[in-house]
Structures are given as C-alpha cells and as structure tokens.
mmCIF file of C-alpha atoms and ligand atoms in Angstrom:
data_model
loop_
_atom_site.group_PDB
_atom_site.id
_atom_site.type_symbol
_atom_site.label_atom_id
_atom_site.label_comp_id
_atom_site.label_asym_id
_atom_site.label_seq_id
_atom_site.Cartn_x
_atom_site.Cartn_y
_atom_site.Cartn_z
ATOM 1 C CA MET A 1 -16.098 -38.230 3.864
ATOM 2 C CA SER A 2 -13.861 -41.199 2.939
ATOM 3 C CA LEU A 3 -16.985 -43.102 1.853
ATOM 4 C CA TYR A 4 -17.668 -40.601 -0.890
ATOM 5 C CA TYR A 5 -14.255 -39.228 -1.818
ATOM 6 C CA GLY A 6 -11.578 -41.089 -3.804
ATOM 7 C CA THR A 7 -7.928 -41.068 -2.673
ATOM 8 C CA ALA A 8 -6.944 -38.178 -4.963
ATOM 9 C CA CYS A 9 -9.832 -36.085 -3.722
ATOM 10 C CA ARG A 10 -8.997 -36.879 -0.119
ATOM 11 C CA ARG A 11 -5.350 -35.916 -0.632
ATOM 12 C CA LYS A 12 -6.453 -32.640 -2.202
ATOM 13 C CA PHE A 13 -8.794 -31.945 0.686
ATOM 14 C CA PHE A 14 -6.092 -32.496 3.300
ATOM 15 C CA GLU A 15 -3.467 -30.556 1.306
ATOM 16 C CA GLY A 16 -5.922 -27.703 1.146
ATOM 17 C CA TYR A 17 -6.543 -28.047 4.850
ATOM 18 C CA ARG A 18 -2.806 -27.956 5.613
ATOM 19 C CA LEU A 19 -2.364 -24.757 3.577
ATOM 20 C CA LEU A 20 -5.337 -23.112 5.202
ATOM 21 C CA SER A 21 -4.121 -24.217 8.591
ATOM 22 C CA THR A 22 -0.744 -22.458 8.202
ATOM 23 C CA TYR A 23 -2.478 -19.278 7.137
ATOM 24 C CA VAL A 24 -5.066 -19.470 9.900
ATOM 25 C CA THR A 25 -2.404 -20.172 12.532
ATOM 26 C CA LYS A 26 -0.375 -17.177 11.399
ATOM 27 C CA THR A 27 -3.440 -14.942 11.320
ATOM 28 C CA ARG A 28 -4.515 -16.009 14.818
ATOM 29 C CA TYR A 29 -0.974 -15.414 16.100
ATOM 30 C CA LEU A 30 -0.957 -11.870 14.686
ATOM 31 C CA PHE A 31 -4.387 -11.262 16.210
ATOM 32 C CA GLU A 32 -3.048 -12.349 19.619
ATOM 33 C CA LEU A 33 -0.041 -10.029 19.293
ATOM 34 C CA LYS A 34 -2.287 -7.097 18.405
ATOM 35 C CA GLU A 35 -4.534 -7.675 21.410
ATOM 36 C CA ASP A 36 -2.091 -8.847 24.077
ATOM 37 C CA ASP A 37 0.687 -6.422 25.071
ATOM 38 C CA ASP A 38 2.673 -9.049 27.003
ATOM 39 C CA ALA A 39 2.582 -11.533 24.109
ATOM 40 C CA CYS A 40 3.720 -8.762 21.756
ATOM 41 C CA LYS A 41 6.602 -7.742 24.033
ATOM 42 C CA LYS A 42 7.671 -11.395 24.149
ATOM 43 C CA ALA A 43 7.498 -11.598 20.347
ATOM 44 C CA GLN A 44 9.869 -8.607 20.114
ATOM 45 C CA GLN A 45 12.566 -10.678 21.858
ATOM 46 C CA THR A 46 12.747 -13.118 18.934
ATOM 47 C CA GLY A 47 11.342 -10.825 16.247
ATOM 48 C CA ALA A 48 12.901 -8.919 13.367
ATOM 49 C CA PHE A 49 12.904 -5.127 12.955
ATOM 50 C CA TYR A 50 12.764 -3.030 9.786
ATOM 51 C CA LEU A 51 14.274 0.392 10.358
ATOM 52 C CA PHE A 52 13.177 3.812 9.130
ATOM 53 C CA HIS A 53 14.486 7.350 9.559
ATOM 54 C CA ASN A 54 11.883 10.107 9.246
ATOM 55 C CA LEU A 55 9.672 7.619 7.393
ATOM 56 C CA ALA A 56 12.413 6.663 4.898
ATOM 57 C CA PRO A 57 13.128 2.899 5.031
ATOM 58 C CA LEU A 58 16.654 1.521 5.445
ATOM 59 C CA LEU A 59 17.750 -0.342 2.305
ATOM 60 C CA GLN A 60 20.922 -2.171 1.408
ATOM 61 C CA LYS A 61 22.161 -2.643 -2.123
ATOM 62 C CA SER A 62 22.649 -6.292 -3.039
ATOM 63 C CA GLU A 63 23.955 -7.418 -6.436
ATOM 64 C CA HIS A 64 21.039 -6.470 -8.657
ATOM 65 C CA GLN A 65 18.512 -4.797 -6.429
ATOM 66 C CA TYR A 66 17.834 -3.202 -3.078
ATOM 67 C CA VAL A 67 16.832 -5.305 -0.069
ATOM 68 C CA ALA A 68 15.228 -4.243 3.203
ATOM 69 C CA PRO A 69 17.462 -5.661 5.972
ATOM 70 C CA GLN A 70 16.049 -7.085 9.202
ATOM 71 C CA HIS A 71 17.643 -6.513 12.599
ATOM 72 C CA SER A 72 17.188 -8.492 15.812
ATOM 73 C CA LEU A 73 16.329 -6.849 19.122
ATOM 74 C CA LEU A 74 19.855 -7.539 20.340
ATOM 75 C CA GLU A 75 21.396 -5.826 17.299
ATOM 76 C CA LEU A 76 19.114 -2.848 17.833
ATOM 77 C CA GLU A 77 19.998 -2.565 21.501
ATOM 78 C CA ARG A 78 23.696 -2.659 20.569
ATOM 79 C CA LEU A 79 23.132 0.074 17.971
ATOM 80 C CA LEU A 80 21.275 2.276 20.452
ATOM 81 C CA GLY A 81 24.020 1.679 23.039
ATOM 82 C CA LYS A 82 26.660 2.709 20.522
ATOM 83 C CA PHE A 83 24.901 6.070 20.138
ATOM 84 C CA GLY A 84 24.446 6.471 23.900
ATOM 85 C CA GLN A 85 20.666 5.859 23.796
ATOM 86 C CA ASP A 86 18.614 3.579 26.024
ATOM 87 C CA SER A 87 16.043 1.150 24.637
ATOM 88 C CA GLN A 88 12.957 3.248 25.335
ATOM 89 C CA ILE A 89 12.630 4.166 21.672
ATOM 90 C CA LEU A 90 11.727 0.499 21.041
ATOM 91 C CA GLU A 91 8.314 1.292 22.542
ATOM 92 C CA ASP A 92 7.591 3.210 19.336
ATOM 93 C CA SER A 93 7.908 0.088 17.161
ATOM 94 C CA VAL A 94 4.850 -1.242 15.350
ATOM 95 C CA LEU A 95 3.906 -4.791 14.384
ATOM 96 C CA ILE A 96 3.691 -5.223 10.603
ATOM 97 C CA GLY A 97 3.421 -8.986 10.092
ATOM 98 C CA CYS A 98 5.058 -12.329 10.786
ATOM 99 C CA SER A 99 6.695 -15.207 8.950
ATOM 100 C CA GLU A 100 5.082 -18.628 8.492
ATOM 101 C CA GLN A 101 7.288 -19.783 11.383
ATOM 102 C CA GLN A 102 5.760 -17.053 13.555
ATOM 103 C CA GLU A 103 8.746 -14.742 13.694
ATOM 104 C CA ALA A 104 7.083 -11.379 14.322
ATOM 105 C CA TRP A 105 8.132 -8.415 12.163
ATOM 106 C CA PHE A 106 8.228 -4.869 13.513
ATOM 107 C CA ALA A 107 9.044 -1.446 12.100
ATOM 108 C CA LEU A 108 10.802 1.292 14.039
ATOM 109 C CA ASP A 109 11.592 4.871 13.077
ATOM 110 C CA LEU A 110 14.879 6.115 14.520
ATOM 111 C CA GLY A 111 14.405 9.662 13.261
ATOM 112 C CA LEU A 112 10.950 10.633 14.521
ATOM 113 C CA ASN A 113 10.674 12.096 17.983
ATOM 114 C CA SER A 114 7.545 10.597 19.478
ATOM 115 C CA SER A 115 6.054 11.907 22.724
ATOM 116 C CA SER A 116 6.476 8.467 24.346
ATOM 117 C CA SER A 117 10.202 8.580 23.769
ATOM 118 C CA ILE A 118 12.581 10.751 25.728
ATOM 119 C CA ASN A 119 15.331 9.866 23.258
ATOM 120 C CA ALA A 120 16.556 12.398 20.802
ATOM 121 C CA SER A 121 16.292 11.044 17.252
ATOM 122 C CA LEU A 122 19.418 9.402 15.883
ATOM 123 C CA GLN A 123 21.497 11.130 13.250
ATOM 124 C CA LYS A 124 20.718 9.709 9.811
ATOM 125 C CA ALA A 125 24.227 9.649 8.357
ATOM 126 C CA GLU A 126 25.758 8.038 11.445
ATOM 127 C CA VAL A 127 23.148 5.276 11.531
ATOM 128 C CA GLU A 128 23.573 4.667 7.796
ATOM 129 C CA THR A 129 27.293 4.158 8.289
ATOM 130 C CA ALA A 130 26.771 1.873 11.281
ATOM 131 C CA LEU A 131 24.197 -0.250 9.443
ATOM 132 C CA GLN A 132 25.867 -0.171 6.013
ATOM 133 C CA GLY A 133 22.724 0.977 4.265
ATOM 134 C CA SER A 134 20.824 4.091 3.212
ATOM 135 C CA PHE A 135 17.498 5.536 4.280
ATOM 136 C CA ILE A 136 15.711 6.055 0.970
ATOM 137 C CA LYS A 137 12.437 7.973 0.511
ATOM 138 C CA LEU A 138 9.516 5.602 0.078
ATOM 139 C CA THR A 139 8.516 7.189 -3.247
ATOM 140 C CA LYS A 140 11.813 5.848 -4.627
ATOM 141 C CA ALA A 141 12.298 2.802 -2.377
ATOM 142 C CA LEU A 142 9.013 1.098 -3.342
ATOM 143 C CA PHE A 143 10.047 0.808 -6.948
ATOM 144 C CA GLU A 144 13.449 -0.662 -6.114
ATOM 145 C CA LEU A 145 12.175 -3.599 -4.041
ATOM 146 C CA ASN A 146 10.563 -6.978 -4.630
ATOM 147 C CA VAL A 147 6.782 -7.109 -4.192
ATOM 148 C CA LYS A 148 6.891 -8.662 -0.696
ATOM 149 C CA ASP A 149 9.278 -6.072 0.754
ATOM 150 C CA ALA A 150 7.489 -3.227 -1.051
ATOM 151 C CA SER A 151 4.183 -4.269 0.479
ATOM 152 C CA LEU A 152 5.662 -4.736 3.956
ATOM 153 C CA LEU A 153 7.446 -1.371 3.922
ATOM 154 C CA SER A 154 4.403 0.408 2.580
ATOM 155 C CA THR A 155 2.339 -0.979 5.501
ATOM 156 C CA ALA A 156 5.100 -0.015 7.936
ATOM 157 C CA HIS A 157 5.342 3.493 6.498
ATOM 158 C CA ALA A 158 1.568 4.029 6.739
ATOM 159 C CA LEU A 159 1.419 2.795 10.333
ATOM 160 C CA LEU A 160 4.473 4.751 11.514
ATOM 161 C CA ARG A 161 3.128 7.895 9.907
ATOM 162 C CA TRP A 162 -0.316 7.421 11.437
ATOM 163 C CA HIS A 163 1.192 7.082 14.937
ATOM 164 C CA ASP A 164 3.393 10.107 14.394
ATOM 165 C CA ALA A 165 0.370 12.206 13.381
ATOM 166 C CA HIS A 166 -2.043 10.966 16.087
ATOM 167 C CA GLN A 167 -0.227 11.504 19.330
ATOM 168 C CA PHE A 168 -2.948 13.620 20.906
ATOM 169 C CA CYS A 169 -6.617 13.002 21.652
ATOM 170 C CA SER A 170 -8.833 15.231 19.479
ATOM 171 C CA ARG A 171 -11.390 15.426 22.326
ATOM 172 C CA SER A 172 -9.218 16.035 25.443
ATOM 173 C CA GLY A 173 -5.995 17.307 23.867
ATOM 174 C CA GLN A 174 -4.079 14.861 26.110
ATOM 175 C CA PRO A 175 -1.282 12.611 24.767
ATOM 176 C CA THR A 176 -2.622 9.251 23.553
ATOM 177 C CA LYS A 177 -0.830 6.006 24.380
ATOM 178 C CA LYS A 178 0.020 3.397 21.782
ATOM 179 C CA ASN A 179 -0.500 -0.295 22.595
ATOM 180 C CA VAL A 180 2.610 -2.463 22.156
ATOM 181 C CA SER A 181 1.747 -3.700 18.644
ATOM 182 C CA GLY A 182 0.659 -0.261 17.434
ATOM 183 C CA SER A 183 -2.781 -1.479 16.317
ATOM 184 C CA LYS A 184 -4.422 1.385 18.258
ATOM 185 C CA ARG A 185 -3.888 4.412 20.536
ATOM 186 C CA VAL A 186 -5.907 5.162 23.650
ATOM 187 C CA CYS A 187 -6.506 8.429 25.475
ATOM 188 C CA PRO A 188 -5.891 7.655 29.175
ATOM 189 C CA SER A 189 -8.155 10.515 30.318
ATOM 190 C CA ASN A 190 -11.366 9.359 28.573
ATOM 191 C CA ASN A 191 -10.530 5.888 27.137
ATOM 192 C CA ILE A 192 -11.317 6.936 23.565
ATOM 193 C CA ILE A 193 -9.634 4.429 21.236
ATOM 194 C CA TYR A 194 -8.110 5.598 17.940
ATOM 195 C CA TYR A 195 -7.470 3.056 15.164
ATOM 196 C CA PRO A 196 -5.200 3.590 12.134
ATOM 197 C CA GLN A 197 -7.202 5.129 9.303
ATOM 198 C CA VAL A 198 -7.419 4.087 5.673
ATOM 199 C CA ALA A 199 -9.164 6.223 3.050
ATOM 200 C CA PRO A 200 -11.009 4.285 0.312
ATOM 201 C CA VAL A 201 -10.289 5.480 -3.227
ATOM 202 C CA VAL A 202 -11.801 4.104 -6.430
ATOM 203 C CA ILE A 203 -9.655 3.913 -9.516
ATOM 204 C CA THR A 204 -11.547 3.222 -12.707
ATOM 205 C CA LEU A 205 -10.506 2.457 -16.232
ATOM 206 C CA VAL A 206 -13.303 3.713 -18.425
ATOM 207 C CA SER A 207 -13.778 2.138 -21.840
ATOM 208 C CA ASP A 208 -16.178 2.748 -24.697
ATOM 209 C CA GLY A 209 -15.725 -0.814 -25.911
ATOM 210 C CA THR A 210 -12.749 -0.190 -28.184
ATOM 211 C CA ARG A 211 -10.829 2.659 -26.512
ATOM 212 C CA CYS A 212 -9.911 3.448 -22.918
ATOM 213 C CA LEU A 213 -9.813 6.769 -21.139
ATOM 214 C CA LEU A 214 -6.518 7.916 -19.621
ATOM 215 C CA VAL A 215 -6.073 11.107 -17.654
ATOM 216 C CA ARG A 216 -3.353 13.379 -16.274
ATOM 217 C CA GLN A 217 -3.257 15.482 -13.133
ATOM 218 C CA SER A 218 -0.787 18.362 -13.030
ATOM 219 C CA SER A 219 0.827 16.690 -9.984
ATOM 220 C CA PHE A 220 1.718 13.528 -11.976
ATOM 221 C CA PRO A 221 5.316 13.048 -13.138
ATOM 222 C CA LYS A 222 5.859 14.610 -16.570
ATOM 223 C CA GLY A 223 4.283 12.583 -19.389
ATOM 224 C CA MET A 224 2.462 10.072 -17.157
ATOM 225 C CA TYR A 225 -1.191 9.205 -17.789
ATOM 226 C CA SER A 226 -3.313 6.962 -15.569
ATOM 227 C CA ALA A 227 -6.843 5.747 -14.882
ATOM 228 C CA LEU A 228 -9.394 8.025 -13.166
ATOM 229 C CA ALA A 229 -9.148 8.044 -9.365
ATOM 230 C CA GLY A 230 -11.161 9.619 -6.589
ATOM 231 C CA PHE A 231 -11.739 9.464 -2.830
ATOM 232 C CA CYS A 232 -15.022 8.020 -1.554
ATOM 233 C CA ASP A 233 -17.224 10.635 0.068
ATOM 234 C CA ILE A 234 -18.959 9.841 3.342
ATOM 235 C CA GLY A 235 -22.254 8.086 2.701
ATOM 236 C CA GLU A 236 -21.318 6.713 -0.729
ATOM 237 C CA SER A 237 -21.139 3.123 -1.957
ATOM 238 C CA LEU A 238 -18.193 2.309 -4.236
ATOM 239 C CA GLU A 239 -20.537 2.244 -7.221
ATOM 240 C CA GLU A 240 -21.772 5.744 -6.380
ATOM 241 C CA THR A 241 -18.208 7.034 -6.039
ATOM 242 C CA VAL A 242 -17.278 5.638 -9.460
ATOM 243 C CA ARG A 243 -20.311 7.225 -11.102
ATOM 244 C CA ARG A 244 -19.765 10.590 -9.344
ATOM 245 C CA GLU A 245 -15.998 10.784 -10.018
ATOM 246 C CA ILE A 246 -16.418 10.010 -13.710
ATOM 247 C CA ALA A 247 -19.221 12.543 -14.052
ATOM 248 C CA GLU A 248 -17.249 15.166 -12.060
ATOM 249 C CA GLU A 249 -13.907 14.751 -13.800
ATOM 250 C CA VAL A 250 -14.767 14.004 -17.444
ATOM 251 C CA GLY A 251 -18.532 14.588 -17.722
ATOM 252 C CA LEU A 252 -19.448 10.996 -18.684
ATOM 253 C CA GLU A 253 -22.162 8.664 -17.381
ATOM 254 C CA VAL A 254 -21.219 5.107 -16.484
ATOM 255 C CA ASP A 255 -23.237 2.382 -18.137
ATOM 256 C CA ARG A 256 -21.714 -0.755 -16.615
ATOM 257 C CA LEU A 257 -18.999 -1.440 -14.099
ATOM 258 C CA HIS A 258 -17.201 -4.344 -12.508
ATOM 259 C CA TYR A 259 -14.666 -4.773 -9.739
ATOM 260 C CA SER A 260 -11.142 -5.895 -10.602
ATOM 261 C CA ALA A 261 -8.800 -5.812 -7.576
ATOM 262 C CA SER A 262 -7.591 -3.672 -4.683
ATOM 263 C CA GLN A 263 -4.316 -2.422 -3.278
ATOM 264 C CA HIS A 264 -2.997 -0.526 -0.286
ATOM 265 C CA TRP A 265 -1.321 2.661 -1.545
ATOM 266 C CA PRO A 266 0.787 4.727 0.838
ATOM 267 C CA PHE A 267 0.822 8.032 -1.133
ATOM 268 C CA PRO A 268 0.068 10.751 -0.166
ATOM 269 C CA HIS A 269 -1.576 9.111 2.888
ATOM 270 C CA SER A 270 -2.761 5.591 3.451
ATOM 271 C CA THR A 271 -5.427 4.749 0.879
ATOM 272 C CA LEU A 272 -7.183 1.549 -0.137
ATOM 273 C CA MET A 273 -7.290 1.665 -3.931
ATOM 274 C CA ILE A 274 -10.335 -0.200 -5.278
ATOM 275 C CA ALA A 275 -9.873 -0.853 -8.972
ATOM 276 C CA CYS A 276 -12.817 -1.183 -11.389
ATOM 277 C CA HIS A 277 -13.494 -1.357 -15.096
ATOM 278 C CA ALA A 278 -16.346 0.768 -16.361
ATOM 279 C CA THR A 279 -17.964 1.230 -19.754
ATOM 280 C CA VAL A 280 -19.893 4.142 -21.151
ATOM 281 C CA LYS A 281 -22.546 3.790 -23.808
ATOM 282 C CA PRO A 282 -21.209 3.892 -27.372
ATOM 283 C CA GLY A 283 -21.968 7.291 -28.830
ATOM 284 C CA GLN A 284 -21.808 8.952 -25.391
ATOM 285 C CA THR A 285 -18.088 9.494 -25.290
ATOM 286 C CA GLU A 286 -17.611 13.235 -25.638
ATOM 287 C CA LEU A 287 -15.317 14.435 -22.852
ATOM 288 C CA GLN A 288 -15.931 17.535 -20.789
ATOM 289 C CA VAL A 289 -12.728 17.701 -18.788
ATOM 290 C CA ASN A 290 -12.916 19.346 -15.367
ATOM 291 C CA LEU A 291 -9.732 21.419 -15.473
ATOM 292 C CA ARG A 292 -9.869 22.049 -11.733
ATOM 293 C CA GLU A 293 -9.214 18.318 -11.240
ATOM 294 C CA LEU A 294 -7.368 17.220 -14.378
ATOM 295 C CA GLU A 295 -4.793 18.646 -16.716
ATOM 296 C CA ALA A 296 -5.830 16.409 -19.625
ATOM 297 C CA ALA A 297 -7.972 13.403 -20.563
ATOM 298 C CA ALA A 298 -8.172 11.482 -23.830
ATOM 299 C CA TRP A 299 -9.320 8.209 -25.416
ATOM 300 C CA PHE A 300 -6.617 5.775 -26.526
ATOM 301 C CA SER A 301 -6.901 2.669 -28.706
ATOM 302 C CA ARG A 302 -5.887 -0.764 -27.473
ATOM 303 C CA ASP A 303 -2.905 -0.775 -29.863
ATOM 304 C CA GLU A 304 -1.651 2.581 -28.603
ATOM 305 C CA VAL A 305 -1.910 1.475 -24.969
ATOM 306 C CA ALA A 306 -0.308 -1.921 -25.695
ATOM 307 C CA THR A 307 2.646 -0.132 -27.329
ATOM 308 C CA VAL A 308 3.092 2.161 -24.357
ATOM 309 C CA LEU A 309 2.888 -0.769 -21.918
ATOM 310 C CA ARG A 310 5.672 -2.568 -23.808
ATOM 311 C CA ARG A 311 7.991 0.447 -23.648
ATOM 312 C CA ASN A 312 6.816 1.697 -20.323
ATOM 313 C CA HIS A 313 9.585 3.790 -18.883
ATOM 314 C CA PRO A 314 10.021 7.578 -18.999
ATOM 315 C CA SER A 315 13.563 7.255 -20.330
ATOM 316 C CA ASN A 316 12.441 4.826 -23.086
ATOM 317 C CA GLN A 317 9.959 7.470 -24.132
ATOM 318 C CA GLN A 318 12.706 10.004 -24.679
ATOM 319 C CA GLN A 319 14.935 7.508 -26.494
ATOM 320 C CA SER A 320 12.287 6.314 -28.924
ATOM 321 C CA GLY A 321 10.540 9.640 -29.354
ATOM 322 C CA ALA A 322 7.565 7.661 -30.698
ATOM 323 C CA VAL A 323 5.645 7.047 -27.487
ATOM 324 C CA PRO A 324 3.650 10.127 -26.544
ATOM 325 C CA PHE A 325 3.159 9.215 -22.865
ATOM 326 C CA TRP A 326 3.915 6.583 -20.247
ATOM 327 C CA LEU A 327 1.856 4.710 -17.663
ATOM 328 C CA PRO A 328 2.219 4.119 -13.900
ATOM 329 C CA PRO A 329 4.838 1.506 -12.950
ATOM 330 C CA LYS A 330 4.000 -2.205 -12.537
ATOM 331 C CA LEU A 331 3.597 -1.967 -8.773
ATOM 332 C CA ALA A 332 0.680 0.499 -9.072
ATOM 333 C CA ILE A 333 -2.771 -1.000 -9.431
ATOM 334 C CA ALA A 334 -3.454 1.477 -12.257
ATOM 335 C CA HIS A 335 -0.846 -0.417 -14.294
ATOM 336 C CA GLN A 336 -2.529 -3.767 -13.547
ATOM 337 C CA LEU A 337 -5.927 -2.359 -14.495
ATOM 338 C CA ILE A 338 -4.681 -1.011 -17.815
ATOM 339 C CA LYS A 339 -2.786 -4.241 -18.568
ATOM 340 C CA GLU A 340 -5.898 -6.269 -17.774
ATOM 341 C CA TRP A 341 -7.923 -4.187 -20.231
ATOM 342 C CA VAL A 342 -5.316 -4.610 -22.969
ATOM 343 C CA GLU A 343 -5.049 -8.369 -22.410
ATOM 344 C CA LYS A 344 -8.692 -9.250 -21.742
ATOM 345 C CA PRO A 345 -10.771 -7.239 -24.147
ATOM 346 C CA THR A 346 -13.830 -9.423 -23.741
ATOM 347 C CA CYS A 347 -14.328 -9.645 -19.959
ATOM 348 C CA SER A 348 -18.065 -9.415 -19.392
ATOM 349 C CA PRO A 349 -19.267 -6.435 -17.374
ATOM 350 C CA LEU A 350 -21.907 -6.530 -14.627
ATOM 351 C CA PRO A 351 -24.669 -3.961 -14.456
ATOM 352 C CA ALA A 352 -23.789 -0.874 -12.400
HETATM 353 N N1 NAI B 1 -1.935 3.151 -7.025
HETATM 354 C C1 NAI B 1 -2.317 3.692 -8.165
HETATM 355 O O1 NAI B 1 -2.258 3.054 -9.207
HETATM 356 C C2 NAI B 1 -2.865 5.109 -8.200
HETATM 357 C C3 NAI B 1 -3.125 5.781 -7.032
HETATM 358 N N2 NAI B 1 -3.719 7.030 -7.044
HETATM 359 C C4 NAI B 1 -4.015 7.666 -5.746
HETATM 360 O O2 NAI B 1 -5.401 7.907 -5.675
HETATM 361 C C5 NAI B 1 -5.628 8.966 -4.790
HETATM 362 C C6 NAI B 1 -6.842 9.773 -5.150
HETATM 363 O O3 NAI B 1 -6.781 10.275 -6.453
HETATM 364 P P1 NAI B 1 -7.218 11.776 -6.780
HETATM 365 O O4 NAI B 1 -7.544 11.836 -8.223
HETATM 366 O O5 NAI B 1 -6.170 12.698 -6.256
HETATM 367 O O6 NAI B 1 -8.543 11.966 -5.895
HETATM 368 P P2 NAI B 1 -9.785 12.979 -6.112
HETATM 369 O O7 NAI B 1 -10.221 12.972 -7.532
HETATM 370 O O8 NAI B 1 -10.804 12.615 -5.065
HETATM 371 O O9 NAI B 1 -9.198 14.417 -5.877
HETATM 372 C C7 NAI B 1 -8.389 14.757 -4.786
HETATM 373 C C8 NAI B 1 -9.087 15.801 -3.943
HETATM 374 O O10 NAI B 1 -10.114 15.162 -3.218
HETATM 375 C C9 NAI B 1 -10.292 15.798 -1.954
HETATM 376 N N3 NAI B 1 -10.350 14.730 -0.933
HETATM 377 C C10 NAI B 1 -11.491 14.148 -0.493
HETATM 378 N N4 NAI B 1 -11.251 13.223 0.450
HETATM 379 C C11 NAI B 1 -9.920 13.197 0.641
HETATM 380 C C12 NAI B 1 -9.055 12.438 1.499
HETATM 381 N N5 NAI B 1 -9.516 11.515 2.335
HETATM 382 N N6 NAI B 1 -7.724 12.663 1.400
HETATM 383 C C13 NAI B 1 -7.222 13.578 0.547
HETATM 384 N N7 NAI B 1 -7.988 14.325 -0.279
HETATM 385 C C14 NAI B 1 -9.337 14.159 -0.242
HETATM 386 C C15 NAI B 1 -9.152 16.805 -1.812
HETATM 387 O O11 NAI B 1 -9.692 18.069 -2.097
HETATM 388 C C16 NAI B 1 -8.175 16.418 -2.908
HETATM 389 O O12 NAI B 1 -7.510 17.520 -3.436
HETATM 390 C C17 NAI B 1 -4.328 9.782 -4.757
HETATM 391 O O13 NAI B 1 -3.924 9.776 -3.423
HETATM 392 C C18 NAI B 1 -3.340 9.000 -5.606
HETATM 393 O O14 NAI B 1 -2.095 8.848 -4.940
HETATM 394 C C19 NAI B 1 -4.084 7.651 -8.213
HETATM 395 C C20 NAI B 1 -3.823 7.033 -9.411
HETATM 396 C C21 NAI B 1 -3.129 5.748 -9.510
HETATM 397 MG MG1 MG B 2 -9.251 12.291 -9.297
#
C-alpha cells in the first residue's frame, strides 16, 4: 500500500482504521455481553444503570435542561438496602449500550413487578426523594433530553416494556426466562426463544413537485399535521407498503419514491420508522381522504411549510395567530423529512 499511497493518503487510511476499530471493538464487546451471561454479570459490576419506574425514566433537572443520571451497582445496592429490598431485582435489568471505554450501560425498572423478582416494586415518591430526581413519562421526557440520552432511554423503554409484556411462553403458558443482558427470553419447558420485536412502519412525505401532503389523525395533539405513516403488512416490501398506505389513506398513486432515513420510535410500541419521499404525477393530485384513518389531509406550499417550521411550537401558533398548524418536534423523523423537503427541493427521485 505504501508504494502507491502518499503520506496524506496513508494517514487518512490509518485514521479511518482507528475510528473503525473503536466502533468495531465496542460492537464486538456488546455482542459478547448479549451472548455470554457471565461476561454480562461481570460488566454489571463496573457498569452504569439508568433507572425507570413503571416505564417512566428518572431525570434530574440541571441548569437548562433535564439529564438522565447514571447509577453504579454499588449505589443501587445501597438504595435497595435502604428500602429493605435485596438485590434480586437487578436480574430484571437490560443491557442498552456501552461507552467507547467499554463501560456497559443497563436500564432497570424499579416499579414493575416482574415474575423473576420476588421484590415488591419500590414506591415512586420515596425513590424520587432518595435519588433527587423525578420519574417523567417518556412522552414528555424524550423532548426534554439531548439526542444521545433520548435515543438511549427510548431503547431502554422499548426493551423494558417488551420484557414486561412477554413473561410467558405463548405455546406452553410457562414463565419465560430472560438472559442476563435481556437480548432474549427462553421458555425452559420447550426451549423456544423469544426476541424483542420491532414493527416496521413507513412514513412518507408525498409531493406533487411544488406542494407536499400533510395529514392529521384524530389522535394527534391539537393542530399538529405530519407525513403519512403506516405499518408494514406481512408479506410486503417497503415500496409496496408506501404505495398501499398512500392509496388507502388519501386515494393517490405513487409515481416515484426514494428512501431518506430511519429512526427507532417508542410510541405506542417499538417501531422502526422508515422515512421516504414520494411523488405523484402532476395532475393526479385530487385527494380522497379515508376518514376511518385520517381526520384531515391537505396540500401545502413550500413557503407555507417553511413558515410553520420556523415557528414550530404549539404555543407560538397561539401567540402569532397566523400559523394554521404545527409540525412534529425536531426529534421525530417526520420533522426531518419535512425539513429535508423544504431545504432540498431538487433531490432526484428513483423509480418506485
Ligand atoms: N416518529 C415520527 O415522526 C412519527 C411516527 N408515527 C408513528 O407511526 C406509527 C404508525 O402510524 P399509523 O398512521 O398509526 O399507522 P397505520 O396507518 O398503519 O394505522 C394504524 C392501524 O394499523 C393497524 N396495525 C397494523 N399493524 C399494526 C401494528 N404492528 N401495531 C399497531 N397497529 C397496527 C391497527 O389497526 C392500527 O389502528 C404510529 O405508531 C405513530 O406513532 C407517525 C407519524 C410520525
Ligand atoms: Mg396511517
């Protein structure tokens, strides 16, 4: 390689290699913890724990924003001791990631009563006082945190909820047993393995070239419009789901579509949001809104959407009186999709 590459190129190659190496090392470490119960137990000794109570994460208020505090195993054992509990509840913790220095991160719910734990759940208010924080519902917490913590807590929430809801084998009816990391549950009577489930959902911003289509479900917060979303049916490709959802919900046929990005979304259950841009043929834009699915759907110009993005907050809407609706918050992939459309009007579509 040195024969053909100059010094700058070589440096770049090795810098790239170093970066990749850190990521690969971390990924392999997490893989080992998921597979090896003893290694995972060992990692708990030096790891950090994020705490939940009935699926609400513990947050502490710092100067300008909320932070998700970490606790060591020792601190947790002290806390449990203070409330007269033994450490068995720690068996319910789930692995959610690790730092670059290979400090493993776990999540533990102190309020859920799992079948593997003989402990009664801890009282929320007492734990909040002891830990100088508050357990805040995820629907609120996510929007108060930085992106890294929001993503970590949303993973933790999804995994804790999945374990809470899958404690019994659907074939034998017997209690299933979680492995130490929480990457699976096994039924001891028939060895069936259950893995945490994710439901794929496509979210599509439809455009006719100059306008984009925004829709409202009756369950959305008042005044909020978003892109079209829908769960993938069994047997469908993503492209087929996009075409079906758009036809079902607004009666349009997709001409072209291209993938934009994806995001894990914890509401109402764990979904993988797959975001796409789609176009319909000019002249074929008449909406036939399916009122069983949507409350409203309408075309909006780029200028209208850009204005709403600039003022995007429900309270700003009331103050100004001029903005007729608002859009999902920055954290939601719908927001990114709409922003992308406003900012990159000329991105070239691929055939559907
Ligand atoms: N992160 C973001 O930016 C956004 C996320 N979303 C999420 O997308 C998801 C899907 O959007 P919808 O328009 O509601 O989907 P949808 O158009 O497929 O309609 C929902 C209906 O689909 C059926 N369904 C089929 N498979 C389902 C499954 N695995 N789980 C639950 N219901 C299933 C149910 O009857 C449900 O009432 C929602 O969970 C919503 O939270 C929606 C908009 C923005
Ligand atoms: Mg939908």
